[in-house]
mmCIF file of C-alpha atoms (C1' of nucleotides) and ligand atoms in Angstrom:
data_model
loop_
_atom_site.group_PDB
_atom_site.id
_atom_site.type_symbol
_atom_site.label_atom_id
_atom_site.label_comp_id
_atom_site.label_asym_id
_atom_site.label_seq_id
_atom_site.Cartn_x
_atom_site.Cartn_y
_atom_site.Cartn_z
ATOM 1 C CA UNK Y 369 4.310 -27.885 12.244
ATOM 2 C CA UNK Y 370 6.583 -28.738 15.131
ATOM 3 C CA UNK Y 371 9.368 -28.280 12.645
ATOM 4 C CA UNK Y 372 8.377 -24.728 11.775
ATOM 5 C CA UNK Y 373 8.172 -23.835 15.420
ATOM 6 C CA UNK Y 374 11.695 -25.166 15.832
ATOM 7 C CA UNK Y 375 12.903 -23.010 12.956
ATOM 8 C CA UNK Y 376 11.365 -19.964 14.565
ATOM 9 C CA UNK Y 377 12.772 -20.725 18.001
ATOM 10 C CA UNK Y 378 16.213 -21.309 16.570
ATOM 11 C CA UNK Y 379 15.967 -17.911 14.869
ATOM 12 C CA UNK Y 380 14.933 -16.262 18.110
ATOM 13 C CA UNK Y 381 17.822 -17.821 19.995
ATOM 14 C CA UNK Y 382 20.339 -16.800 17.330
ATOM 15 C CA UNK Y 383 19.096 -13.226 17.574
ATOM 16 C CA UNK Y 384 18.999 -13.316 21.362
ATOM 17 C CA UNK Y 385 15.268 -12.759 21.280
ATOM 18 C CA UNK Y 386 12.871 -14.362 23.721
ATOM 19 C CA UNK Y 387 10.241 -17.058 23.366
ATOM 20 C CA UNK Y 388 6.848 -15.771 24.420
ATOM 21 C CA UNK Y 389 3.297 -17.012 24.498
ATOM 22 C CA UNK Y 390 2.199 -14.278 22.121
ATOM 23 C CA UNK Y 391 4.766 -15.260 19.520
ATOM 24 C CA UNK Y 392 3.687 -18.872 19.831
ATOM 25 C CA UNK Y 393 0.021 -17.986 19.379
ATOM 26 C CA UNK Y 394 0.669 -15.858 16.329
ATOM 27 C CA UNK Y 395 2.881 -18.455 14.704
ATOM 28 C CA UNK Y 396 0.243 -21.107 15.375
ATOM 29 C CA UNK Y 397 -2.511 -19.055 13.820
ATOM 30 C CA UNK Y 398 -0.329 -18.333 10.822
ATOM 31 C CA UNK Y 399 0.673 -21.964 10.277
ATOM 32 C CA UNK Y 400 -2.844 -23.303 10.739
ATOM 33 C CA UNK Y 401 -4.276 -21.169 7.950
ATOM 34 C CA UNK Y 402 -3.467 -21.663 4.289
ATOM 35 C CA UNK Y 403 -5.183 -18.438 3.236
ATOM 36 C CA UNK Y 404 -3.543 -15.096 2.590
ATOM 37 C CA UNK Y 405 -4.074 -13.323 5.875
ATOM 38 C CA UNK Y 406 -3.860 -9.647 6.738
ATOM 39 C CA UNK Y 407 -2.364 -8.500 10.035
ATOM 40 C CA UNK Y 408 -5.860 -7.603 11.164
ATOM 41 C CA UNK Y 409 -7.184 -11.093 10.420
ATOM 42 C CA UNK Y 410 -4.296 -12.692 12.259
ATOM 43 C CA UNK Y 411 -4.944 -10.340 15.161
ATOM 44 C CA UNK Y 412 -8.565 -11.496 15.288
ATOM 45 C CA UNK Y 413 -7.632 -15.177 15.249
ATOM 46 C CA UNK Y 414 -4.791 -14.832 17.745
ATOM 47 C CA UNK Y 415 -7.026 -12.867 20.096
ATOM 48 C CA UNK Y 416 -9.319 -15.885 20.396
ATOM 49 C CA UNK Y 417 -6.684 -17.965 22.096
ATOM 50 C CA UNK Y 418 -4.959 -15.099 23.854
ATOM 51 C CA UNK Y 419 -7.488 -12.324 24.476
ATOM 52 C CA UNK Y 420 -5.068 -9.737 25.749
ATOM 53 C CA UNK Y 421 -2.773 -9.816 22.743
ATOM 54 C CA UNK Y 422 -2.090 -6.430 21.159
ATOM 55 C CA UNK Y 423 -2.011 -5.184 17.587
ATOM 56 C CA UNK Y 424 1.581 -4.079 17.831
ATOM 57 C CA UNK Y 425 2.745 -7.541 18.826
ATOM 58 C CA UNK Y 426 1.007 -9.040 15.811
ATOM 59 C CA UNK Y 427 2.758 -6.632 13.468
ATOM 60 C CA UNK Y 428 6.074 -7.175 15.201
ATOM 61 C CA UNK Y 429 5.790 -10.961 15.084
ATOM 62 C CA UNK Y 430 4.731 -10.998 11.441
ATOM 63 C CA UNK Y 431 7.862 -9.057 10.641
ATOM 64 C CA UNK Y 432 9.911 -11.669 12.448
ATOM 65 C CA UNK Y 433 8.217 -14.444 10.478
ATOM 66 C CA UNK Y 434 9.072 -12.522 7.342
ATOM 67 C CA UNK Y 435 12.667 -12.081 8.399
ATOM 68 C CA UNK Y 436 13.158 -15.730 9.284
ATOM 69 C CA UNK Y 437 11.695 -16.734 5.938
ATOM 70 C CA UNK Y 438 8.568 -18.470 7.178
ATOM 71 C CA UNK Y 439 6.243 -15.833 5.719
ATOM 72 C CA UNK Y 440 6.083 -14.002 2.438
ATOM 73 C CA UNK Y 441 4.482 -10.589 2.122
ATOM 74 C CA UNK Y 442 1.918 -10.251 -0.640
ATOM 75 C CA UNK Y 443 0.726 -6.920 -1.940
ATOM 76 C CA UNK Y 444 -2.435 -6.896 -4.007
ATOM 77 C CA UNK Y 445 -2.646 -3.143 -4.178
ATOM 78 C CA UNK Y 446 -5.594 -2.755 -1.835
ATOM 79 C CA UNK Y 447 -3.619 -1.017 0.875
ATOM 80 C CA UNK Y 448 -2.962 -3.943 3.146
ATOM 81 C CA UNK Y 449 -0.179 -6.478 3.291
ATOM 82 C CA UNK Y 450 -1.119 -10.129 3.318
ATOM 83 C CA UNK Y 451 1.009 -12.981 4.622
ATOM 84 C CA UNK Y 452 1.349 -16.459 3.179
ATOM 85 C CA UNK Y 453 3.511 -19.468 3.934
ATOM 86 C CA UNK Y 454 6.922 -19.316 2.398
ATOM 87 C CA UNK Y 455 9.086 -21.967 3.980
ATOM 88 C CA UNK Y 456 9.070 -25.087 1.805
ATOM 89 C CA UNK Y 457 6.407 -23.545 -0.400
ATOM 90 C CA UNK Y 458 7.329 -22.862 -3.983
ATOM 91 C CA UNK Y 459 7.151 -19.332 -5.262
ATOM 92 C CA UNK Y 460 4.023 -18.576 -7.243
ATOM 93 C CA UNK Y 461 2.026 -15.691 -8.647
ATOM 94 C CA UNK Y 462 -1.621 -14.762 -8.216
ATOM 95 C CA UNK Y 463 -4.725 -14.266 -10.291
ATOM 96 C CA UNK Y 464 -6.924 -11.907 -8.284
ATOM 97 C CA UNK Y 465 -10.646 -11.608 -8.858
ATOM 98 C CA UNK Y 466 -11.708 -7.976 -8.653
ATOM 99 C CA UNK Y 467 -15.330 -9.021 -8.061
ATOM 100 C CA UNK Y 468 -15.036 -11.412 -5.111
ATOM 101 C CA UNK Y 469 -11.441 -10.893 -3.974
ATOM 102 C CA UNK Y 470 -10.565 -14.565 -4.341
ATOM 103 C CA UNK Y 471 -7.062 -15.444 -5.497
ATOM 104 C CA UNK Y 472 -5.742 -18.322 -7.558
ATOM 105 C CA UNK Y 473 -2.137 -19.406 -7.336
ATOM 106 C CA UNK Y 474 -0.217 -20.085 -10.512
ATOM 107 C CA UNK Y 475 3.317 -20.953 -11.484
ATOM 108 C CA UNK Y 476 5.104 -21.194 -14.806
ATOM 109 C CA UNK Y 477 8.747 -22.010 -15.169
ATOM 110 C CA UNK Y 478 9.021 -20.310 -18.532
ATOM 111 C CA UNK Y 479 7.596 -17.117 -17.077
ATOM 112 C CA UNK Y 480 10.272 -17.073 -14.412
ATOM 113 C CA UNK Y 481 12.952 -17.671 -17.027
ATOM 114 C CA UNK Y 482 11.823 -14.726 -19.094
ATOM 115 C CA UNK Y 483 11.978 -12.505 -16.048
ATOM 116 C CA UNK Y 484 15.548 -13.604 -15.466
ATOM 117 C CA UNK Y 485 16.357 -12.877 -19.101
ATOM 118 C CA UNK Y 486 14.839 -9.390 -18.926
ATOM 119 C CA UNK Y 487 16.859 -8.654 -15.800
ATOM 120 C CA UNK Y 488 20.050 -9.913 -17.398
ATOM 121 C CA UNK Y 489 19.534 -7.738 -20.441
ATOM 122 C CA UNK Y 490 19.338 -4.670 -18.216
ATOM 123 C CA UNK Y 491 22.281 -5.769 -16.047
ATOM 124 C CA UNK Y 492 19.867 -5.892 -13.143
ATOM 125 C CA UNK Y 493 20.275 -8.311 -10.229
ATOM 126 C CA UNK Y 494 16.773 -9.449 -9.254
ATOM 127 C CA UNK Y 495 16.029 -10.399 -5.671
ATOM 128 C CA UNK Y 496 12.309 -11.054 -5.852
ATOM 129 C CA UNK Y 497 9.289 -10.198 -7.888
ATOM 130 C CA UNK Y 498 5.560 -9.981 -7.732
ATOM 131 C CA UNK Y 499 3.105 -10.634 -10.534
ATOM 132 C CA UNK Y 500 -0.556 -9.904 -9.979
ATOM 133 C CA UNK Y 501 -3.053 -10.646 -12.722
ATOM 134 C CA UNK Y 502 -6.347 -8.916 -12.026
ATOM 135 C CA UNK Y 503 -9.610 -9.953 -13.626
ATOM 136 C CA UNK Y 504 -12.813 -11.912 -13.127
ATOM 137 C CA UNK Y 505 -12.885 -15.494 -11.887
ATOM 138 C CA UNK Y 506 -14.957 -18.289 -13.342
ATOM 139 C CA UNK Y 507 -17.650 -18.150 -10.685
ATOM 140 C CA UNK Y 508 -18.073 -14.399 -10.838
ATOM 141 C CA UNK Y 509 -18.276 -14.442 -14.617
ATOM 142 C CA UNK Y 510 -21.128 -16.954 -14.562
ATOM 143 C CA UNK Y 511 -23.015 -15.036 -11.925
ATOM 144 C CA UNK P 54 0.052 17.280 -26.611
ATOM 145 C CA UNK P 55 -2.796 19.323 -27.989
ATOM 146 C CA UNK P 56 -4.291 16.014 -28.939
ATOM 147 C CA UNK P 57 -4.263 14.659 -25.415
ATOM 148 C CA UNK P 58 -5.863 17.818 -24.147
ATOM 149 C CA UNK P 59 -8.589 17.346 -26.733
ATOM 150 C CA UNK P 60 -9.159 13.789 -25.541
ATOM 151 C CA UNK P 61 -9.520 15.020 -21.992
ATOM 152 C CA UNK P 62 -11.852 17.859 -22.900
ATOM 153 C CA UNK P 63 -14.014 15.546 -24.940
ATOM 154 C CA UNK P 64 -14.234 13.240 -21.922
ATOM 155 C CA UNK P 65 -15.208 16.120 -19.674
ATOM 156 C CA UNK P 66 -17.919 17.251 -22.076
ATOM 157 C CA UNK P 67 -19.316 13.727 -22.409
ATOM 158 C CA UNK P 68 -19.544 13.471 -18.626
ATOM 159 C CA UNK P 69 -20.983 16.970 -18.285
ATOM 160 C CA UNK P 70 -17.952 18.034 -16.293
ATOM 161 C CA UNK P 71 -16.369 21.448 -16.554
ATOM 162 C CA UNK P 72 -13.091 22.681 -18.002
ATOM 163 C CA UNK P 73 -11.039 24.457 -15.365
ATOM 164 C CA UNK P 74 -7.620 26.023 -15.088
ATOM 165 C CA UNK P 75 -6.611 23.568 -12.399
ATOM 166 C CA UNK P 76 -7.438 20.574 -14.558
ATOM 167 C CA UNK P 77 -5.447 22.122 -17.398
ATOM 168 C CA UNK P 78 -2.423 22.712 -15.187
ATOM 169 C CA UNK P 79 -2.440 19.212 -13.797
ATOM 170 C CA UNK P 80 -2.825 17.618 -17.216
ATOM 171 C CA UNK P 81 0.034 19.784 -18.509
ATOM 172 C CA UNK P 82 2.339 18.798 -15.686
ATOM 173 C CA UNK P 83 1.472 15.155 -16.203
ATOM 174 C CA UNK P 84 2.028 15.233 -19.952
ATOM 175 C CA UNK P 85 5.277 17.173 -19.733
ATOM 176 C CA UNK P 86 6.929 14.592 -17.461
ATOM 177 C CA UNK P 87 7.885 11.138 -18.615
ATOM 178 C CA UNK P 88 8.724 9.944 -15.091
ATOM 179 C CA UNK P 89 6.488 7.971 -12.766
ATOM 180 C CA UNK P 90 5.000 10.688 -10.616
ATOM 181 C CA UNK P 91 3.252 10.480 -7.273
ATOM 182 C CA UNK P 92 0.270 12.699 -6.513
ATOM 183 C CA UNK P 93 2.495 14.668 -4.182
ATOM 184 C CA UNK P 94 5.087 15.320 -6.892
ATOM 185 C CA UNK P 95 2.406 16.399 -9.323
ATOM 186 C CA UNK P 96 1.002 18.673 -6.660
ATOM 187 C CA UNK P 97 4.413 20.304 -6.246
ATOM 188 C CA UNK P 98 4.864 20.853 -9.970
ATOM 189 C CA UNK P 99 1.317 22.070 -10.550
ATOM 190 C CA UNK P 100 1.632 24.492 -7.643
ATOM 191 C CA UNK P 101 4.453 26.267 -9.453
ATOM 192 C CA UNK P 102 2.210 27.417 -12.243
ATOM 193 C CA UNK P 103 -0.925 27.734 -10.154
ATOM 194 C CA UNK P 104 0.070 28.476 -6.552
ATOM 195 C CA UNK P 105 -3.368 28.211 -5.042
ATOM 196 C CA UNK P 106 -4.074 24.720 -6.311
ATOM 197 C CA UNK P 107 -5.121 22.209 -3.656
ATOM 198 C CA UNK P 108 -4.182 18.638 -2.906
ATOM 199 C CA UNK P 109 -7.714 17.368 -3.278
ATOM 200 C CA UNK P 110 -7.974 18.725 -6.791
ATOM 201 C CA UNK P 111 -4.782 16.944 -7.783
ATOM 202 C CA UNK P 112 -6.109 13.623 -6.532
ATOM 203 C CA UNK P 113 -9.467 14.233 -8.167
ATOM 204 C CA UNK P 114 -7.926 15.140 -11.500
ATOM 205 C CA UNK P 115 -5.532 12.204 -11.488
ATOM 206 C CA UNK P 116 -8.516 9.925 -11.042
ATOM 207 C CA UNK P 117 -10.125 11.531 -14.062
ATOM 208 C CA UNK P 118 -6.961 11.008 -16.110
ATOM 209 C CA UNK P 119 -7.058 7.399 -15.027
ATOM 210 C CA UNK P 120 -10.701 7.016 -15.968
ATOM 211 C CA UNK P 121 -10.272 8.568 -19.393
ATOM 212 C CA UNK P 122 -7.320 6.270 -20.047
ATOM 213 C CA UNK P 123 -4.584 8.887 -20.250
ATOM 214 C CA UNK P 124 -2.890 7.702 -17.068
ATOM 215 C CA UNK P 125 -2.000 4.331 -15.668
ATOM 216 C CA UNK P 126 -1.637 3.708 -11.946
ATOM 217 C CA UNK P 127 1.554 1.987 -10.880
ATOM 218 C CA UNK P 128 1.994 0.383 -7.474
ATOM 219 C CA UNK P 129 5.506 -0.439 -6.390
ATOM 220 C CA UNK P 130 4.504 -1.458 -2.908
ATOM 221 C CA UNK P 131 5.931 1.553 -1.119
ATOM 222 C CA UNK P 132 2.563 2.904 -0.086
ATOM 223 C CA UNK P 133 2.067 5.491 -2.785
ATOM 224 C CA UNK P 134 0.481 5.322 -6.199
ATOM 225 C CA UNK P 135 2.481 6.568 -9.146
ATOM 226 C CA UNK P 136 1.089 7.743 -12.463
ATOM 227 C CA UNK P 137 2.525 7.191 -15.910
ATOM 228 C CA UNK P 138 1.368 7.905 -19.436
ATOM 229 C CA UNK P 139 -0.949 5.313 -20.847
ATOM 230 C CA UNK P 140 -2.565 6.689 -23.962
ATOM 231 C CA UNK P 141 -0.629 5.512 -27.018
ATOM 232 C CA UNK P 142 2.029 4.033 -24.743
ATOM 233 C CA UNK P 143 2.519 0.308 -24.861
ATOM 234 C CA UNK P 144 2.036 -1.692 -21.706
ATOM 235 C CA UNK P 145 5.256 -2.603 -19.956
ATOM 236 C CA UNK P 146 6.560 -3.934 -16.666
ATOM 237 C CA UNK P 147 9.183 -2.548 -14.300
ATOM 238 C CA UNK P 148 12.500 -3.506 -12.787
ATOM 239 C CA UNK P 149 12.744 -1.538 -9.546
ATOM 240 C CA UNK P 150 16.046 -0.885 -7.801
ATOM 241 C CA UNK P 151 15.633 -1.257 -4.059
ATOM 242 C CA UNK P 152 18.817 0.762 -3.474
ATOM 243 C CA UNK P 153 18.172 3.946 -5.459
ATOM 244 C CA UNK P 154 14.494 3.627 -6.345
ATOM 245 C CA UNK P 155 15.123 3.937 -10.072
ATOM 246 C CA UNK P 156 12.915 1.928 -12.420
ATOM 247 C CA UNK P 157 13.603 0.345 -15.776
ATOM 248 C CA UNK P 158 10.804 -0.405 -18.208
ATOM 249 C CA UNK P 159 10.714 -3.756 -19.925
ATOM 250 C CA UNK P 160 8.404 -5.603 -22.250
ATOM 251 C CA UNK P 161 8.329 -9.162 -23.518
ATOM 252 C CA UNK P 162 5.665 -10.516 -25.803
ATOM 253 C CA UNK P 163 6.228 -14.089 -24.695
ATOM 254 C CA UNK P 164 5.779 -13.094 -21.089
ATOM 255 C CA UNK P 165 2.395 -11.580 -21.850
ATOM 256 C CA UNK P 166 1.390 -14.713 -23.750
ATOM 257 C CA UNK P 167 2.203 -16.949 -20.826
ATOM 258 C CA UNK P 168 0.089 -14.796 -18.569
ATOM 259 C CA UNK P 169 -2.805 -15.176 -20.967
ATOM 260 C CA UNK P 170 -2.272 -18.926 -20.998
ATOM 261 C CA UNK P 171 -2.226 -19.145 -17.215
ATOM 262 C CA UNK P 172 -5.471 -17.170 -17.051
ATOM 263 C CA UNK P 173 -7.090 -19.370 -19.676
ATOM 264 C CA UNK P 174 -6.144 -22.517 -17.774
ATOM 265 C CA UNK P 175 -7.926 -21.192 -14.705
ATOM 266 C CA UNK P 176 -10.926 -19.937 -16.686
ATOM 267 C CA UNK P 177 -10.033 -16.470 -15.508
ATOM 268 C CA UNK P 178 -10.756 -13.353 -17.580
ATOM 269 C CA UNK P 179 -7.802 -11.001 -17.071
ATOM 270 C CA UNK P 180 -8.309 -7.262 -17.275
ATOM 271 C CA UNK P 181 -4.857 -6.005 -16.361
ATOM 272 C CA UNK P 182 -1.767 -7.060 -14.532
ATOM 273 C CA UNK P 183 1.280 -5.719 -12.799
ATOM 274 C CA UNK P 184 4.705 -7.291 -12.703
ATOM 275 C CA UNK P 185 7.357 -5.736 -10.498
ATOM 276 C CA UNK P 186 10.843 -7.192 -10.418
ATOM 277 C CA UNK P 187 12.793 -5.890 -7.433
ATOM 278 C CA UNK P 188 16.556 -5.975 -7.221
ATOM 279 C CA UNK P 189 19.726 -3.938 -7.644
ATOM 280 C CA UNK P 190 20.484 -1.890 -10.738
ATOM 281 C CA UNK P 191 23.785 -1.805 -12.569
ATOM 282 C CA UNK P 192 24.928 1.488 -11.076
ATOM 283 C CA UNK P 193 24.082 0.521 -7.509
ATOM 284 C CA UNK P 194 25.805 -2.826 -7.845
ATOM 285 C CA UNK P 195 29.067 -1.162 -8.960
ATOM 286 C CA UNK P 196 28.904 1.368 -6.181
ATOM 287 C "C1'" DT Z 1332 -26.781 38.388 -17.145
ATOM 288 C "C1'" DC Z 1333 -28.892 34.591 -14.619
ATOM 289 C "C1'" DC Z 1334 -28.685 30.426 -12.254
ATOM 290 C "C1'" DA Z 1335 -28.388 25.474 -11.790
ATOM 291 C "C1'" DT Z 1336 -24.664 22.666 -11.428
ATOM 292 C "C1'" DT Z 1337 -20.040 21.566 -10.744
ATOM 293 C "C1'" DT Z 1338 -15.553 22.592 -8.783
ATOM 294 C "C1'" DT Z 1339 -12.439 24.069 -5.548
ATOM 295 C "C1'" DG Z 1340 -9.387 24.238 -1.430
ATOM 296 C "C1'" DA Z 1341 -8.931 24.098 3.426
ATOM 297 C "C1'" DT Z 1342 -9.217 20.882 6.546
ATOM 298 C "C1'" DA Z 1343 -11.067 16.855 9.005
ATOM 299 C "C1'" DA Z 1344 -11.400 11.968 8.645
ATOM 300 C "C1'" DT Z 1345 -9.832 7.463 7.490
ATOM 301 C "C1'" DG Z 1346 -7.223 3.260 7.710
ATOM 302 C "C1'" DA Z 1347 -3.079 0.630 7.757
ATOM 303 C "C1'" DT Z 1348 1.142 0.569 9.855
ATOM 304 C "C1'" DT Z 1349 4.875 2.241 13.034
ATOM 305 C "C1'" DA Z 1350 6.729 4.606 17.154
ATOM 306 C "C1'" DT Z 1351 6.658 5.491 22.053
ATOM 307 C "C1'" DC Z 1352 7.147 4.200 26.629
ATOM 308 C "C1'" DA Z 1353 5.944 2.598 31.145
ATOM 309 C "C1'" DT Z 1354 5.079 -1.904 32.833
ATOM 310 C "C1'" DT Z 1355 5.759 -6.878 32.613
ATOM 311 C "C1'" DA Z 1356 7.976 -11.215 31.219
ATOM 312 C "C1'" DT Z 1357 11.987 -14.036 30.061
ATOM 313 C "C1'" DC Z 1358 16.083 -16.438 31.203
ATOM 314 C "C1'" DA Z 1359 20.946 -17.044 32.405
ATOM 315 C "C1'" DT Z 1360 23.209 -16.647 36.591
ATOM 316 C "C1'" DT Z 1361 23.474 -16.780 41.402
ATOM 317 C "C1'" DA X 182 13.956 -19.936 44.116
ATOM 318 C "C1'" DA X 183 15.605 -15.091 43.843
ATOM 319 C "C1'" DT X 184 18.130 -11.687 41.119
ATOM 320 C "C1'" DG X 185 18.805 -8.587 37.515
ATOM 321 C "C1'" DA X 186 19.923 -7.412 32.771
ATOM 322 C "C1'" DT X 187 17.556 -7.372 28.761
ATOM 323 C "C1'" DA X 188 13.767 -7.904 25.732
ATOM 324 C "C1'" DA X 189 8.677 -7.964 25.012
ATOM 325 C "C1'" DT X 190 4.259 -6.250 25.514
ATOM 326 C "C1'" DG X 191 0.062 -3.474 24.822
ATOM 327 C "C1'" DA X 192 -2.295 0.815 25.045
ATOM 328 C "C1'" DT X 193 -2.205 4.532 22.532
ATOM 329 C "C1'" DA X 194 -0.219 8.390 19.913
ATOM 330 C "C1'" DA X 195 1.913 9.361 15.568
ATOM 331 C "C1'" DT X 196 2.541 8.907 10.672
ATOM 332 C "C1'" DC X 197 1.390 9.124 5.985
ATOM 333 C "C1'" DA X 198 -1.197 8.550 1.740
ATOM 334 C "C1'" DT X 199 -5.583 9.129 0.379
ATOM 335 C "C1'" DT X 200 -10.641 10.342 0.739
ATOM 336 C "C1'" DA X 201 -14.632 12.897 2.583
ATOM 337 C "C1'" DT X 202 -16.833 17.213 3.905
ATOM 338 C "C1'" DC X 203 -18.671 21.554 2.953
ATOM 339 C "C1'" DA X 204 -19.040 26.462 2.316
ATOM 340 C "C1'" DA X 205 -17.560 29.562 -1.167
ATOM 341 C "C1'" DA X 206 -16.282 30.298 -6.016
ATOM 342 C "C1'" DA X 207 -16.291 29.181 -10.918
ATOM 343 C "C1'" DT X 208 -18.406 27.423 -15.096
ATOM 344 C "C1'" DG X 209 -21.397 27.408 -18.994
ATOM 345 C "C1'" DG X 210 -25.962 26.949 -21.197
ATOM 346 C "C1'" DA X 211 -30.183 29.631 -21.637
HETATM 347 MN MN1 MN G 2732 -0.212 -17.364 -2.594
HETATM 348 MN MN1 MN G 2733 6.548 2.741 -16.660
HETATM 349 ZN ZN1 ZN G 2734 -14.525 -13.898 -8.228
HETATM 350 ZN ZN1 ZN G 2735 19.874 1.564 -8.216
#
DNA sequence: TCCATTTTGATAATGATTATCATTATCATT
DNA sequence: AATGATAATGATAATCATTATCAAAATGGA
């Protein structure tokens, strides 16, 4: 975790941005949680350790984490962006339960290959993608 | 196109809803366009043939078209829902150019199979999915 | 035609995110 | 440690797509 903080600080220095307590708090909260957090959730958690932190700073810092490549933005179509760890985490897709909201992470090499093939066929240069599979999870089905 | 209108009217009757000129106009506009339209675009087109139509009615009618299965909602992560034909149209995914906004429709049977496999492995019952591949289209790359 | 029910459109409300801007904090340089 | 140029912050207003409200109008079966 020290390492990630170093990555962030290096990024700030390179961009002539400043190290601040708020940025530290937000990065900490983000790194300490493995869940997919919304800006609002991160705001709530960061506020605990730094009560006078503002919404705008949370949004601004999350964008920095995105830009430096520490965070990935996830869009599940419910109107809010979620953030998950990206640095040294392999890309994956999500199964999303429409009953309980839980998500399951999945990865398939073949699936990624087919996407590359489809792009190639259309002379399209892919930069990133997002696959959401919506449905009902095991627990919710049995309930 | 008469057929689709019949499907819609049958749905309205079954739900004890009423046939109205506004609903006709909006369905017409939707059926006549093969593009992926936002509510706002449909509002603009419908207003041409029925100038006193309101925004709310457009949103309400699009939800009906979704419920009856004539329309599919598409979310490209830019904050607005788009609508495309669903009835008698095969499911497909999209390559989305981040330069010009154009989309290319693609389909791969193997890709769908792998998704089913991934769901099965997690004991997850999938209902629908959405795959967006973002990147740069042929034209934009050459420009 | 009558009338219960549904629909409509203008507009207010909502909710997530972004913009604004005066005040405060950071940090390289004295 | 003090300075000062620059960046950061937070309260709050603005934005933008979508939804809710509600009085007035339209629909359709009897
Ligand atoms: Mn994830
Ligand atoms: Mn399409
Ligand atoms: Zn569930
Ligand atoms: Zn393009």
